Structure formats: C-alpha cells, structure tokens
Short mmCIF file of C-alpha atoms and ligand atoms in Angstrom, two decimals:
data_model
loop_
_atom_site.label_atom_id
_atom_site.label_comp_id
_atom_site.label_asym_id
_atom_site.label_seq_id
_atom_site.Cartn_x
_atom_site.Cartn_y
_atom_site.Cartn_z
CA MET A 1 2.95 8.31 15.28
CA PRO A 2 2.23 11.55 13.37
CA GLU A 3 2.20 14.74 15.50
CA ASN A 4 0.93 17.24 12.93
CA LYS A 5 4.27 18.86 12.07
CA SER A 6 4.79 21.12 9.05
CA VAL A 7 7.45 21.00 6.33
CA VAL A 8 8.12 23.82 3.87
CA ILE A 9 8.97 22.85 0.27
CA ARG A 10 10.73 25.42 -1.93
CA PRO A 11 10.47 25.22 -5.71
CA ALA A 12 13.24 23.32 -7.52
CA LYS A 13 15.18 24.00 -10.74
CA ASN A 14 15.87 20.35 -11.46
CA PHE A 15 15.60 16.94 -9.89
CA GLY A 16 17.62 13.74 -10.08
CA GLY A 17 20.30 11.37 -8.81
CA SER A 18 20.44 7.77 -7.60
CA MET A 19 18.47 6.16 -4.83
CA SER A 20 17.06 2.98 -3.36
CA LEU A 21 13.99 2.64 -1.15
CA PRO A 22 13.04 0.94 2.10
CA GLY A 23 11.19 -2.36 1.71
CA ASP A 24 7.75 -2.51 0.17
CA LYS A 25 4.97 -2.03 2.70
CA SER A 26 2.59 -4.62 1.22
CA ILE A 27 5.28 -7.31 1.14
CA SER A 28 6.67 -6.44 4.60
CA HIS A 29 3.23 -6.92 6.22
CA ARG A 30 2.72 -10.26 4.52
CA TYR A 31 6.22 -11.63 5.25
CA ALA A 32 5.95 -10.58 8.90
CA MET A 33 2.56 -12.25 9.37
CA LEU A 34 3.60 -15.45 7.61
CA GLY A 35 6.95 -15.49 9.45
CA ALA A 36 4.96 -15.38 12.71
CA ILE A 37 2.92 -18.50 11.86
CA ALA A 38 5.77 -20.40 10.18
CA ASP A 39 8.13 -22.86 11.85
CA GLY A 40 11.68 -21.50 12.33
CA LEU A 41 13.46 -18.18 12.18
CA THR A 42 12.48 -15.78 9.39
CA LYS A 43 15.05 -13.10 8.52
CA LEU A 44 13.84 -10.12 6.50
CA GLU A 45 16.37 -7.59 5.18
CA ASN A 46 15.24 -4.12 4.08
CA PHE A 47 11.98 -4.43 6.04
CA SER A 48 9.64 -1.44 5.60
CA SER A 49 10.62 1.50 7.82
CA GLY A 50 6.99 2.69 7.94
CA ALA A 51 4.81 2.93 11.05
CA ASP A 52 2.18 0.69 9.40
CA CYS A 53 4.50 -2.33 9.33
CA ALA A 54 5.61 -1.48 12.88
CA SER A 55 1.91 -1.77 13.84
CA THR A 56 1.87 -5.27 12.35
CA LEU A 57 4.98 -6.23 14.35
CA GLU A 58 3.50 -4.84 17.59
CA CYS A 59 0.26 -6.78 17.08
CA LEU A 60 2.30 -9.94 16.48
CA LYS A 61 4.22 -9.31 19.70
CA SER A 62 0.89 -9.11 21.61
CA LEU A 63 0.07 -12.49 20.05
CA GLY A 64 3.19 -14.04 21.60
CA VAL A 65 5.52 -13.71 18.60
CA ARG A 66 9.12 -12.77 19.41
CA TRP A 67 11.03 -10.60 16.93
CA GLU A 68 14.11 -8.37 16.86
CA ARG A 69 15.02 -5.43 14.66
CA ILE A 70 18.67 -5.23 13.63
CA GLY A 71 19.17 -2.10 11.51
CA ASP A 72 16.74 -2.37 8.63
CA ALA A 73 16.32 -6.12 9.15
CA VAL A 74 13.78 -7.99 11.25
CA ALA A 75 14.22 -11.50 12.66
CA ILE A 76 10.93 -13.22 13.51
CA TYR A 77 10.81 -16.34 15.68
CA GLY A 78 7.97 -18.31 14.13
CA GLN A 79 5.36 -19.73 16.51
CA GLY A 80 3.76 -22.17 14.10
CA ALA A 81 0.10 -21.89 13.11
CA LYS A 82 -1.25 -21.35 16.63
CA LEU A 83 -0.59 -17.96 18.22
CA LYS A 84 -1.12 -16.97 21.89
CA ARG A 85 -4.23 -15.29 23.28
CA PRO A 86 -3.40 -11.55 23.32
CA THR A 87 -3.10 -9.83 26.68
CA GLY A 88 -4.83 -6.64 25.45
CA VAL A 89 -6.50 -5.01 22.47
CA LEU A 90 -4.47 -5.24 19.23
CA ASP A 91 -3.72 -1.71 18.03
CA CYS A 92 -3.43 -1.56 14.23
CA GLY A 93 -2.70 2.20 14.26
CA ASN A 94 -3.40 3.70 10.82
CA SER A 95 -3.02 0.37 9.02
CA GLY A 96 -5.98 -1.12 7.18
CA SER A 97 -3.62 -3.82 5.85
CA THR A 98 -2.77 -4.93 9.40
CA MET A 99 -6.40 -5.12 10.45
CA ARG A 100 -7.77 -6.84 7.37
CA MET A 101 -4.96 -9.33 6.75
CA LEU A 102 -4.29 -10.23 10.41
CA SER A 103 -8.04 -10.90 10.79
CA GLY A 104 -7.59 -13.83 8.39
CA ILE A 105 -5.05 -15.40 10.76
CA LEU A 106 -7.05 -14.53 13.89
CA ALA A 107 -10.12 -16.21 12.37
CA GLY A 108 -8.20 -19.49 12.65
CA GLN A 109 -7.15 -19.10 16.31
CA ASP A 110 -8.94 -20.71 19.30
CA PHE A 111 -9.43 -17.46 21.19
CA THR A 112 -11.13 -14.09 21.01
CA SER A 113 -9.15 -11.02 19.99
CA GLU A 114 -10.05 -7.37 19.64
CA LEU A 115 -8.56 -5.06 17.01
CA THR A 116 -8.70 -1.31 16.99
CA GLY A 117 -6.90 1.61 15.34
CA ASP A 118 -6.62 5.38 15.06
CA ASP A 119 -9.51 7.70 14.12
CA SER A 120 -8.86 7.24 10.39
CA LEU A 121 -8.86 3.44 10.62
CA LYS A 122 -12.03 3.51 12.76
CA ARG A 123 -13.82 5.09 9.78
CA ARG A 124 -12.77 2.40 7.28
CA PRO A 125 -15.05 -0.43 6.07
CA MET A 126 -14.41 -3.91 7.50
CA GLU A 127 -17.61 -5.60 6.35
CA ARG A 128 -15.63 -6.77 3.31
CA ILE A 129 -13.64 -9.19 5.49
CA MET A 130 -16.28 -9.76 8.19
CA LYS A 131 -18.72 -11.34 5.76
CA PRO A 132 -16.47 -13.97 4.11
CA LEU A 133 -14.56 -14.78 7.32
CA GLY A 134 -17.97 -15.21 9.00
CA MET A 135 -18.97 -17.63 6.21
CA MET A 136 -15.82 -19.61 7.04
CA GLY A 137 -17.00 -19.94 10.66
CA ALA A 138 -15.33 -17.06 12.54
CA LYS A 139 -17.57 -14.93 14.76
CA ILE A 140 -16.84 -11.26 14.10
CA THR A 141 -18.59 -8.22 15.49
CA SER A 142 -17.79 -4.57 14.88
CA ALA A 143 -18.82 -1.09 15.94
CA LYS A 144 -21.56 0.63 13.89
CA ASP A 145 -21.76 -0.08 10.11
CA GLY A 146 -18.92 -2.61 10.01
CA ARG A 147 -16.31 -0.11 11.25
CA PRO A 148 -13.55 -0.98 13.77
CA PRO A 149 -13.04 -1.95 16.56
CA LEU A 150 -13.49 -5.62 15.63
CA ARG A 151 -13.93 -8.58 17.94
CA ILE A 152 -13.00 -11.92 16.40
CA THR A 153 -13.64 -15.33 17.91
CA GLY A 154 -11.79 -17.81 15.78
CA GLY A 155 -11.60 -21.59 15.61
CA ARG A 156 -11.66 -24.36 13.09
CA LEU A 157 -12.73 -22.91 9.74
CA LYS A 158 -14.53 -24.35 6.74
CA SER A 159 -13.41 -23.54 3.23
CA ILE A 160 -15.45 -21.28 0.96
CA ASP A 161 -15.68 -20.48 -2.72
CA TYR A 162 -15.90 -16.70 -2.71
CA ARG A 163 -16.24 -13.99 -5.34
CA VAL A 164 -14.83 -10.76 -3.90
CA PRO A 165 -17.32 -7.99 -4.78
CA VAL A 166 -14.88 -5.02 -4.59
CA ALA A 167 -11.32 -5.46 -5.92
CA SER A 168 -9.09 -5.64 -2.84
CA ALA A 169 -5.75 -7.38 -2.36
CA GLN A 170 -6.16 -7.05 1.39
CA VAL A 171 -9.43 -9.01 1.31
CA LYS A 172 -7.97 -11.65 -1.03
CA THR A 173 -4.92 -12.08 1.21
CA SER A 174 -7.01 -12.20 4.38
CA LEU A 175 -9.09 -15.06 2.93
CA LEU A 176 -6.02 -16.96 1.68
CA PHE A 177 -4.47 -16.65 5.16
CA ALA A 178 -7.73 -17.92 6.70
CA GLY A 179 -7.67 -20.70 4.10
CA LEU A 180 -4.53 -22.07 5.79
CA TYR A 181 -6.76 -22.88 8.81
CA ALA A 182 -9.74 -24.26 6.87
CA ASP A 183 -10.82 -27.80 6.08
CA GLY A 184 -10.61 -28.30 2.32
CA THR A 185 -9.88 -25.84 -0.46
CA THR A 186 -10.70 -22.13 -0.21
CA ARG A 187 -11.17 -20.40 -3.56
CA VAL A 188 -11.07 -16.64 -4.02
CA VAL A 189 -12.16 -15.07 -7.32
CA GLU A 190 -11.51 -11.37 -7.88
CA PRO A 191 -13.42 -8.99 -10.16
CA ILE A 192 -10.10 -7.43 -11.29
CA GLN A 193 -6.68 -8.89 -10.63
CA THR A 194 -5.08 -7.07 -7.68
CA ARG A 195 -1.51 -7.16 -6.39
CA ASP A 196 -0.43 -10.78 -5.92
CA HIS A 197 2.11 -10.43 -3.10
CA GLY A 198 -0.03 -12.61 -0.81
CA GLU A 199 0.21 -15.44 -3.32
CA HIS A 200 3.99 -15.04 -3.83
CA ALA A 201 4.58 -14.78 -0.09
CA LEU A 202 2.52 -17.90 0.70
CA GLU A 203 4.47 -19.82 -1.93
CA ALA A 204 7.79 -18.48 -0.59
CA PHE A 205 6.83 -19.83 2.85
CA GLY A 206 6.09 -23.24 1.31
CA ALA A 207 2.31 -23.20 0.75
CA HIS A 208 0.87 -24.63 -2.47
CA LEU A 209 -1.62 -22.51 -4.37
CA GLU A 210 -3.56 -23.01 -7.55
CA ARG A 211 -3.58 -19.79 -9.53
CA ARG A 212 -5.15 -18.62 -12.74
CA MET A 213 -5.05 -14.81 -12.94
CA LYS A 214 -8.12 -13.69 -10.92
CA ASP A 215 -8.76 -17.14 -9.45
CA VAL A 216 -6.69 -18.43 -6.51
CA SER A 217 -7.16 -21.53 -4.33
CA ILE A 218 -5.41 -22.75 -1.21
CA THR A 219 -5.89 -26.00 0.72
CA GLY A 220 -5.82 -25.82 4.52
CA GLY A 221 -3.55 -27.65 6.92
CA GLU A 222 -0.17 -26.93 5.30
CA LYS A 223 2.75 -26.06 7.56
CA LEU A 224 4.74 -22.98 6.63
CA LYS A 225 8.54 -22.87 6.74
CA ALA A 226 10.61 -19.80 7.68
CA VAL A 227 12.41 -17.85 4.91
CA GLU A 228 15.38 -15.53 4.58
CA ALA A 229 14.44 -12.74 2.21
CA THR A 230 15.25 -9.19 1.18
CA VAL A 231 12.17 -7.03 0.78
CA PRO A 232 12.33 -5.17 -2.57
CA GLY A 233 12.13 -1.35 -2.52
CA ASP A 234 8.61 0.04 -2.18
CA PHE A 235 7.15 0.83 -5.60
CA SER A 236 4.42 3.09 -4.22
CA SER A 237 7.08 5.20 -2.46
CA ALA A 238 9.12 5.27 -5.69
CA ALA A 239 6.07 6.75 -7.42
CA PHE A 240 6.67 10.14 -5.77
CA PHE A 241 10.21 10.32 -7.14
CA LEU A 242 9.23 9.07 -10.60
CA CYS A 243 6.54 11.77 -10.80
CA ALA A 244 8.96 14.41 -9.48
CA ALA A 245 11.42 13.48 -12.26
CA GLY A 246 8.51 13.82 -14.69
CA LEU A 247 8.13 17.48 -13.74
CA PHE A 248 11.62 18.39 -14.99
CA PRO A 249 12.45 17.75 -18.64
CA GLY A 250 16.04 16.49 -18.87
CA SER A 251 16.13 15.18 -15.27
CA GLN A 252 17.92 11.84 -14.72
CA LEU A 253 16.91 9.52 -11.89
CA SER A 254 17.89 5.93 -11.15
CA ILE A 255 16.28 3.69 -8.54
CA SER A 256 17.89 0.34 -7.69
CA GLY A 257 16.55 -2.76 -5.91
CA LEU A 258 12.99 -1.74 -6.72
CA LEU A 259 9.90 -3.97 -6.67
CA LEU A 260 8.73 -4.32 -10.28
CA ASN A 261 5.94 -6.86 -9.85
CA PRO A 262 3.68 -6.26 -12.89
CA THR A 263 0.56 -6.10 -10.66
CA ARG A 264 2.05 -2.96 -9.09
CA THR A 265 3.79 -1.09 -11.91
CA ARG A 266 0.92 0.20 -14.07
CA LEU A 267 2.17 3.69 -13.20
CA LEU A 268 5.22 3.05 -15.40
CA ASP A 269 2.97 2.46 -18.43
CA PHE A 270 1.20 5.73 -17.69
CA LEU A 271 4.38 7.72 -17.20
CA VAL A 272 5.78 6.36 -20.46
CA GLY A 273 2.48 7.31 -22.11
CA LEU A 274 2.82 10.80 -20.65
CA GLY A 275 6.29 11.09 -22.22
CA LEU A 276 8.87 9.94 -19.63
CA LYS A 277 11.71 7.67 -20.80
CA ILE A 278 11.97 4.71 -18.41
CA THR A 279 14.45 1.86 -18.86
CA PRO A 280 14.36 -1.18 -16.54
CA THR A 281 17.68 -3.02 -16.09
CA ASP A 282 19.21 -5.62 -13.78
CA LEU A 283 15.94 -7.59 -13.64
CA ARG A 284 15.84 -10.59 -11.31
CA GLU A 285 13.40 -12.64 -9.26
CA GLN A 286 13.40 -12.71 -5.46
CA HIS A 287 10.94 -15.14 -3.82
CA GLY A 288 8.61 -14.85 -6.81
CA GLU A 289 8.77 -11.03 -6.93
CA LEU A 290 10.30 -9.21 -9.92
CA VAL A 291 12.98 -6.75 -8.81
CA GLY A 292 15.22 -4.42 -10.81
CA MET A 293 16.62 -0.98 -11.46
CA LEU A 294 14.85 1.87 -13.26
CA GLN A 295 16.57 4.60 -15.22
CA VAL A 296 14.33 7.55 -15.82
CA GLN A 297 14.66 10.62 -17.99
CA GLY A 298 12.22 13.51 -17.63
CA GLU A 299 10.47 14.84 -20.76
CA GLY A 300 7.53 17.22 -21.26
CA LEU A 301 4.35 15.49 -20.06
CA LYS A 302 1.27 14.93 -22.24
CA GLY A 303 -2.09 13.91 -20.71
CA ALA A 304 -3.92 10.73 -19.74
CA ARG A 305 -7.23 9.16 -18.78
CA VAL A 306 -7.22 6.59 -15.97
CA ILE A 307 -10.26 4.27 -15.96
CA GLY A 308 -11.47 0.76 -15.11
CA GLU A 309 -8.83 -1.87 -14.35
CA ASP A 310 -6.08 0.77 -14.66
CA THR A 311 -7.59 2.71 -11.77
CA ALA A 312 -7.58 -0.40 -9.55
CA ALA A 313 -3.99 -1.21 -10.54
CA LEU A 314 -2.83 2.36 -9.83
CA ILE A 315 -4.88 2.96 -6.70
CA ASP A 316 -2.07 4.02 -4.33
CA GLU A 317 -0.34 6.12 -6.99
CA ILE A 318 -3.38 8.21 -8.00
CA PRO A 319 -2.80 11.00 -5.43
CA VAL A 320 0.64 11.82 -6.86
CA LEU A 321 -0.49 11.38 -10.46
CA ALA A 322 -3.32 13.84 -9.73
CA ALA A 323 -0.93 16.24 -7.99
CA ILE A 324 1.27 16.55 -11.12
CA ALA A 325 -1.72 16.63 -13.51
CA PRO A 326 -1.97 20.45 -13.75
CA TYR A 327 1.62 20.53 -15.07
CA THR A 328 0.86 18.13 -17.95
CA ALA A 329 -0.02 19.54 -21.37
CA ASP A 330 -3.45 17.92 -21.70
CA GLY A 331 -4.50 17.17 -18.11
CA ILE A 332 -5.47 13.92 -16.40
CA GLU A 333 -8.92 12.47 -15.84
CA ILE A 334 -9.39 9.74 -13.22
CA ARG A 335 -12.60 7.65 -13.08
CA ASP A 336 -13.84 4.45 -11.36
CA ALA A 337 -11.91 5.50 -8.24
CA ARG A 338 -14.67 5.39 -5.59
CA GLU A 339 -12.39 3.26 -3.38
CA LEU A 340 -10.18 6.35 -2.93
CA ARG A 341 -12.93 7.81 -0.75
CA VAL A 342 -12.42 5.10 1.91
CA LYS A 343 -8.62 5.14 2.10
CA GLU A 344 -6.59 6.79 4.93
CA SER A 345 -8.48 9.98 3.99
CA ASP A 346 -11.11 10.65 1.32
CA ARG A 347 -8.34 10.99 -1.25
CA ILE A 348 -10.57 12.45 -3.98
CA ALA A 349 -11.62 15.31 -1.67
CA SER A 350 -8.09 15.72 -0.19
CA VAL A 351 -6.51 16.07 -3.64
CA ALA A 352 -9.19 18.47 -4.92
CA THR A 353 -8.96 20.72 -1.83
CA ASN A 354 -5.17 20.94 -2.00
CA LEU A 355 -4.97 21.48 -5.76
CA ARG A 356 -7.47 24.35 -5.40
CA ALA A 357 -5.39 25.82 -2.54
CA MET A 358 -2.47 25.95 -5.00
CA GLY A 359 -4.63 27.81 -7.52
CA ALA A 360 -5.46 24.88 -9.82
CA LYS A 361 -8.75 24.29 -11.58
CA VAL A 362 -10.09 20.83 -10.74
CA GLU A 363 -13.42 19.11 -11.10
CA GLU A 364 -14.28 16.71 -8.28
CA LEU A 365 -16.41 13.80 -9.51
CA GLU A 366 -18.15 11.23 -7.38
CA ASP A 367 -15.74 8.54 -8.66
CA GLY A 368 -12.68 10.61 -9.55
CA LEU A 369 -11.18 13.88 -10.69
CA ARG A 370 -10.89 15.89 -13.90
CA ILE A 371 -7.77 18.07 -13.85
CA PRO A 372 -7.01 20.28 -16.86
CA GLY A 373 -3.40 20.58 -18.02
CA GLY A 374 -1.28 23.62 -18.82
CA GLN A 375 -1.84 25.23 -15.42
CA LYS A 376 0.50 27.25 -13.21
CA LEU A 377 0.35 26.54 -9.47
CA HIS A 378 1.40 28.80 -6.62
CA GLY A 379 2.80 27.89 -3.21
CA ALA A 380 0.13 27.50 -0.52
CA SER A 381 -0.65 26.00 2.84
CA ILE A 382 -1.54 22.36 2.21
CA ASP A 383 -3.29 19.93 4.58
CA SER A 384 -2.16 16.29 4.58
CA PHE A 385 -5.48 15.34 6.23
CA GLY A 386 -3.31 12.98 8.27
CA ASP A 387 -2.76 10.91 5.10
CA HIS A 388 0.81 9.92 4.21
CA ARG A 389 0.24 9.74 0.46
CA ILE A 390 -1.40 13.19 0.38
CA ALA A 391 1.54 14.75 2.28
CA MET A 392 4.07 13.23 -0.14
CA ALA A 393 2.05 13.92 -3.31
CA PHE A 394 1.84 17.65 -2.56
CA ALA A 395 5.53 17.86 -1.66
CA VAL A 396 6.09 16.75 -5.28
CA ALA A 397 3.56 19.25 -6.71
CA ALA A 398 5.28 22.00 -4.67
CA LEU A 399 8.58 21.49 -6.54
CA ARG A 400 7.16 23.19 -9.65
CA ALA A 401 4.96 25.81 -7.93
CA ASP A 402 5.70 29.55 -7.75
CA GLY A 403 6.75 30.26 -4.15
CA ASP A 404 7.00 28.10 -1.05
CA THR A 405 4.47 25.48 0.02
CA GLU A 406 3.79 24.52 3.61
CA ILE A 407 2.68 20.92 4.08
CA LYS A 408 0.75 20.76 7.35
CA GLY A 409 0.79 17.32 8.93
CA ALA A 410 3.76 16.38 6.74
CA ASP A 411 4.90 13.85 9.34
CA ALA A 412 2.02 11.59 8.25
CA ALA A 413 4.74 10.32 5.85
CA VAL A 414 6.01 8.13 8.74
CA ILE A 415 3.16 5.74 7.95
CA SER A 416 4.92 4.40 4.86
CA TYR A 417 8.22 6.30 4.44
CA PRO A 418 9.64 8.19 7.45
CA ASP A 419 12.72 9.42 5.54
CA PHE A 420 10.71 10.75 2.58
CA PHE A 421 11.42 14.48 3.01
CA ASN A 422 15.19 13.93 3.44
CA ALA A 423 15.29 11.69 0.41
CA LEU A 424 13.34 14.25 -1.65
CA GLN A 425 15.56 17.17 -0.59
CA GLY A 426 18.65 15.08 -1.45
CA LEU A 427 17.51 14.85 -5.09
CA VAL A 428 16.34 18.46 -5.55
CA GLN A 429 18.55 20.97 -7.36
CA ARG A 430 17.87 24.66 -6.68
C1 S3P B 1 -2.83 -3.15 -0.18
C2 S3P B 1 -3.94 -3.14 -1.00
C3 S3P B 1 -4.64 -1.92 -1.37
C4 S3P B 1 -3.77 -0.69 -1.15
C5 S3P B 1 -3.11 -0.69 0.19
C6 S3P B 1 -2.23 -1.91 0.36
C7 S3P B 1 -2.21 -4.44 0.14
O1 S3P B 1 -5.81 -1.79 -0.57
O2 S3P B 1 -4.53 0.49 -1.33
O3 S3P B 1 -2.30 0.47 0.35
O4 S3P B 1 -1.09 -4.48 0.67
O5 S3P B 1 -2.84 -5.46 -0.13
P1 S3P B 1 -7.18 -2.55 -0.90
O6 S3P B 1 -6.98 -4.00 -0.67
O7 S3P B 1 -8.18 -1.97 0.08
O8 S3P B 1 -7.50 -2.22 -2.32
#
C-alpha cells in the first residue's frame, strides 16, 4: 500500500527503447473473478502487478477461493458459481473495479458480505451499481449518499433490462456478472460504448452473450469453464510511455505484447493527430482481445480537443494527455469529463493544481480543462493526491521541465504499475 514516498525526476534529453508491460488491470480483475466462479484451474500469465488486482485476489481468498502466484502468473482454483461466506469484511483497498464488479457476483450469493476500502474509495459513488443490482433482487445498503462500505445480501436474482445512465464499464460488467445468477436474460444498454473486456472475458470462460455495440445480453444459469490465458500488456500504463516519447521529436519507442482492443486505444488516434508516428505490427487475437506491438516515433506535437465519446474512451489516459498539453504547439482542451472528478482523486483539480505548480497556465472547467500550448514548465514539488495516474502523469511532464521535479506520494504508482519509475528511468537519456 502507498506510504507517501517521494521520487525526484530530472529532465531528459531524449527518450526511447523497447519494453513490454505487466498485464492489463481491467482484464486481470475480470479474469480473476471469473476464474474464481468457474469450474477447474485457471492459469493467468502476465497477471497485473498492481495493488488493485492484488485487492481482488485477497477478496477472493476471503470468499474461499484458493490461488497461488508463481512469478508473474496466478493459478486460481475455481469454486464454481457458489462462493463461501466471508469470514470478515472484504477490503477492496483503492480499487473501485474490485468493489463494483465483485458486487455483481456477491449479489448472486446466498449470504451477506460487507465491502470496504481506503479513504479514496470510501468517497466514490456506488449508487450506480446499488440501484440496478437492487432491481435484480439483491439487498444492498451503504454509508451516507451511496458511498462505501457496502453490505450486500445476495440470493436468487431476476433478470433486468437496464439502460446505464452514466457510461461505465465497471457497472456494465457488474450487471453481466450478476446476470450469470439471474433467471432469464439480463440486458444492459450503454449510453456510449465502453471497454468490452467483460464481454470478451465472459465468452473466453464459455458464457454466451448477445452483443450489438452498446447493447449486451446474457442468460443466467450457464456454467463457466477455467481458461489458460496470457494477460496482454496494460494499455493505460503504456500511455505514459507513449506520451513521454511524444515529448521528444526523433525518439523511438517500441512496446510489445500490448493490449490493442479498439475500445481502449483512442489515445493512439489522438497521438497520431498530434503528430506522433505510430505503427502497429504483429497483431493477433488472444481470447477475443487484440494484442500487438507498437513502434512509435516522436515528432513535434500539435493540439487537440477531446469531447463527447472520445472523452469516455480516453478516460484513464486524460491525466497524462493533460500533463503534456503545455508542450504541444496549440494546447489541449478536454470537455465532458465530469467523471474524472469521482476517480481515485478529483483528477481535474489534481491536474490543474500540479500544472500550475510547474508554472503552466491552465483553465479549470467544471467538466474539463483548457490548457494552452507553447508553454515552458519548471521543476516543482508535485502532489500525487494519492492517485497513481497523477503520480505517473507528472513524472512524464517533468521530463521536459527546466530543473528537477519532486513527486510527493509517487509510490501511489503501486496501484496499477509498481515498477513504473524504474521502467521510466530505463528509457530516459540524459
Ligand atoms: C474500468 C473502467 C473505468 C476506468 C477504470 C477501469 C474497468 O471506470 O476508469 O480505471 O476496468 O472497467 P468506470 O467504469 O467508472 O468508467
């Protein structure tokens, strides 16, 4: 767990090299949860090294699921659909994904469970899963205003036909997982298509879905079968390195074994629009997920506007895109990003505060940020606000600043990518 340690980042002359990344966080959570309720032994290579996915594994252990870690692999001994009554409170740590998606499975269990988390997670909205899971028949109570801790009494569920009001892959996945325990067909319709790893994972474990873009249905009662899979490299972690390469014209970076699922890679379209040269090669499919290698060449960056569906598709990559915005020629404007205010920190405020600390002009909007281009930044003392993506985004911005930058609470990076600072230093040329 983060201990509020600092890291100092010195400016770089160039950036580049070859790398691969630990397994994608979104996919690791889903494979671990489905492996737990499948029949047989699930083996997952390149499982996420992040503390969030460790929280998922610990919760599963409290629910009677046996697993072993062997290097970067995890072997999960599936229990079948019915888990064991937990002996204590399930601690989801910093992980909203663990709490929201596991709730879908707990809604189908014949016992009561309690879920809690750290101070950041206790501030995050859970009403978005409480309402539809309640409609399916689970009894869920929370602390004030739909915030954790949650208490879920599950049982036999009834299917629902549900339009998700706020685009959220976690909510969609939670309801599809609950749909496994429901009588009849559960249908989830999204306002904007979000990442579809839940759908691919369910199919990989043998479930049958009906899918049409934003419209997904699952029929309850199917048994899941264990899989052997390699988790593709985390695209959201790759984003920091892609943006770092973007800061240095002429830089050359290659990333192999990377998740390239089109519902996750909108950042590539933006970076190409900004001027980067990006070539995907070695494309293949692994359990429904597109995987490949990216070859990237840095070029001078233009500007961009991120709005509407693009904002939703880029949601985890916005902090780093905003952190490099002052170095672009024309700046970056981000709108329709209210959801960023209820992530691990209020990411709109965190980015604005830190950019200002580095001497940048930035306009904070209720639903986004307006960051002019052509700016020079200086080294400063930066606060991660306990948020992994803020710590990593400002380590990237620091590479082009004048002078050293101290990232306070840099160890928040353990949440998704514990080796981030080593990997970054390994690619920096000074
Ligand atoms: C995730 C979905 C997104 C994202 C989060 C991971 C997932 O959250 O921000 O980091 O794995 O489904 P929302 O579902 O809240 O949009």
